[in-house]
Amino acid sequence: MSPYWPSLFGGMLLGVACILLFVFNGRIAGISGILGKMLGKERRLADLAFLAGLLAGPYIHAAAFGQLPVLTIAAPWPLILIAGLLVGFGTRMGSGCTSGHGIMGLARFSRRSIAATATFLISGICAATITGALS
């Protein structure tokens, strides 16, 4: 099996989930927004089901393929925690995350989402280039 098939299939499933959430609930599948509302006072069963589905993904993979997906994290935990906080800050500052802007926003031709997604990509390219040059 090509190493790209699981990623392609996962992306297609994510796209279908976003479409279904939008069609049946009129909601944008932005993970940071959904999680933020769940942690706040606004809780919806659909949001809980969407987040539960994301968390269940590795176990569904294990049921289908007999093992959990392999995950290797080479960074130390303090760096991962700092990075997570910075991502959370960025999603608040940018009014959304890659799933909300990159999947749903681009599909709706939102100018704000086009700008945000371009910023995500440029920042990722810069970070990868700097990290690669330092190692």
Tab-separated table of C-alpha atoms in Angstrom:
chain	number	residue	atom	x	y	z
A	1	MET	CA	0.000	0.000	0.000
A	2	SER	CA	1.292	3.447	-0.867
A	3	PRO	CA	2.226	5.529	2.191
A	4	TYR	CA	-0.031	8.312	0.888
A	5	TRP	CA	-3.311	6.372	0.892
A	6	PRO	CA	-4.042	6.642	4.631
A	7	SER	CA	-3.498	10.416	4.555
A	8	LEU	CA	-5.640	10.817	1.457
A	9	PHE	CA	-8.402	8.690	2.971
A	10	GLY	CA	-8.200	10.584	6.284
A	11	GLY	CA	-8.425	13.913	4.490
A	12	MET	CA	-11.445	12.735	2.550
A	13	LEU	CA	-13.144	11.588	5.764
A	14	LEU	CA	-12.442	14.951	7.378
A	15	GLY	CA	-13.891	16.744	4.365
A	16	VAL	CA	-17.025	14.605	4.432
A	17	ALA	CA	-17.426	15.204	8.188
A	18	CYS	CA	-17.129	18.958	7.645
A	19	ILE	CA	-19.691	18.885	4.855
A	20	LEU	CA	-22.131	16.825	6.938
A	21	LEU	CA	-21.786	19.138	9.940
A	22	PHE	CA	-22.433	22.161	7.723
A	23	VAL	CA	-25.344	20.635	5.791
A	24	PHE	CA	-27.188	19.129	8.757
A	25	ASN	CA	-26.347	21.675	11.477
A	26	GLY	CA	-25.361	24.818	9.563
A	27	ARG	CA	-22.136	24.889	11.576
A	28	ILE	CA	-18.521	25.369	10.507
A	29	ALA	CA	-16.208	22.537	11.554
A	30	GLY	CA	-13.527	24.653	13.195
A	31	ILE	CA	-11.989	22.478	15.887
A	32	SER	CA	-10.707	25.371	18.013
A	33	GLY	CA	-14.136	27.023	17.988
A	34	ILE	CA	-15.951	23.798	18.815
A	35	LEU	CA	-13.528	22.982	21.646
A	36	GLY	CA	-13.658	26.557	22.942
A	37	LYS	CA	-17.440	26.433	23.144
A	38	MET	CA	-17.326	23.033	24.867
A	39	LEU	CA	-14.930	24.401	27.492
A	40	GLY	CA	-17.135	27.465	27.945
A	41	LYS	CA	-20.834	27.537	28.722
A	42	GLU	CA	-22.193	26.732	25.272
A	43	ARG	CA	-22.378	22.958	24.971
A	44	ARG	CA	-24.127	21.162	22.122
A	45	LEU	CA	-24.576	17.459	21.589
A	46	ALA	CA	-23.350	17.776	17.989
A	47	ASP	CA	-20.114	19.409	19.204
A	48	LEU	CA	-19.569	16.665	21.752
A	49	ALA	CA	-20.203	13.998	19.100
A	50	PHE	CA	-17.782	15.701	16.668
A	51	LEU	CA	-14.995	15.874	19.279
A	52	ALA	CA	-15.685	12.300	20.411
A	53	GLY	CA	-15.331	11.178	16.794
A	54	LEU	CA	-11.942	12.898	16.547
A	55	LEU	CA	-10.729	11.225	19.729
A	56	ALA	CA	-12.096	7.841	18.626
A	57	GLY	CA	-10.178	7.960	15.325
A	58	PRO	CA	-7.067	6.080	16.471
A	59	TYR	CA	-9.188	3.353	18.051
A	60	ILE	CA	-11.250	2.979	14.884
A	61	HIS	CA	-7.926	2.641	13.045
A	62	ALA	CA	-6.851	-0.049	15.535
A	63	ALA	CA	-10.112	-1.940	14.989
A	64	ALA	CA	-9.649	-1.796	11.220
A	65	PHE	CA	-5.901	-2.525	11.026
A	66	GLY	CA	-5.151	-4.400	14.245
A	67	GLN	CA	-2.886	-1.790	15.844
A	68	LEU	CA	-2.864	1.842	16.901
A	69	PRO	CA	-1.231	4.263	14.463
A	70	VAL	CA	2.472	4.815	15.077
A	71	LEU	CA	3.193	8.266	16.476
A	72	THR	CA	6.710	9.535	17.053
A	73	ILE	CA	7.318	12.871	18.750
A	74	ALA	CA	10.971	13.880	18.807
A	75	ALA	CA	10.566	17.174	20.716
A	76	PRO	CA	10.779	17.441	24.516
A	77	TRP	CA	7.479	17.850	26.417
A	78	PRO	CA	8.117	21.437	27.601
A	79	LEU	CA	8.580	22.515	23.983
A	80	ILE	CA	5.398	20.687	22.965
A	81	LEU	CA	3.437	22.433	25.731
A	82	ILE	CA	4.773	25.861	24.735
A	83	ALA	CA	3.969	25.146	21.089
A	84	GLY	CA	0.434	24.078	22.034
A	85	LEU	CA	-0.139	27.289	23.974
A	86	LEU	CA	1.153	29.354	21.052
A	87	VAL	CA	-1.151	27.504	18.650
A	88	GLY	CA	-4.095	28.144	20.984
A	89	PHE	CA	-3.192	31.832	21.169
A	90	GLY	CA	-2.862	31.965	17.369
A	91	THR	CA	-6.248	30.378	16.790
A	92	ARG	CA	-7.878	32.967	19.035
A	93	MET	CA	-5.979	35.804	17.391
A	94	GLY	CA	-6.764	34.500	13.889
A	95	SER	CA	-10.424	33.758	14.688
A	96	GLY	CA	-10.045	30.096	13.838
A	97	CYS	CA	-7.741	27.218	13.094
A	98	THR	CA	-6.601	25.363	10.002
A	99	SER	CA	-9.700	23.187	9.869
A	100	GLY	CA	-12.099	26.114	10.067
A	101	HIS	CA	-10.204	28.374	7.690
A	102	GLY	CA	-8.389	25.840	5.512
A	103	ILE	CA	-11.231	23.406	4.925
A	104	MET	CA	-14.474	25.255	5.426
A	105	GLY	CA	-13.371	28.841	4.782
A	106	LEU	CA	-11.613	28.104	1.499
A	107	ALA	CA	-14.595	26.069	0.304
A	108	ARG	CA	-16.797	29.131	0.943
A	109	PHE	CA	-14.274	31.491	-0.754
A	110	SER	CA	-13.933	33.532	2.448
A	111	ARG	CA	-11.301	36.259	1.963
A	112	ARG	CA	-10.421	36.139	5.652
A	113	SER	CA	-9.876	32.376	5.419
A	114	ILE	CA	-7.758	32.716	2.278
A	115	ALA	CA	-5.523	35.215	4.105
A	116	ALA	CA	-5.381	33.028	7.234
A	117	THR	CA	-4.547	29.874	5.282
A	118	ALA	CA	-1.823	31.679	3.330
A	119	THR	CA	-0.400	32.848	6.671
A	120	PHE	CA	-0.500	29.279	8.065
A	121	LEU	CA	1.320	27.931	5.028
A	122	ILE	CA	3.958	30.660	4.914
A	123	SER	CA	4.591	30.327	8.651
A	124	GLY	CA	4.915	26.546	8.329
A	125	ILE	CA	7.353	26.850	5.431
A	126	CYS	CA	9.444	29.376	7.384
A	127	ALA	CA	9.424	27.228	10.546
A	128	ALA	CA	10.404	24.095	8.593
A	129	THR	CA	13.159	25.960	6.758
A	130	ILE	CA	14.599	27.448	9.972
A	131	THR	CA	14.328	24.153	11.838
A	132	GLY	CA	15.965	22.288	8.968
A	133	ALA	CA	18.802	24.829	8.803
A	134	LEU	CA	19.413	24.546	12.575
A	135	SER	CA	19.593	20.753	12.617
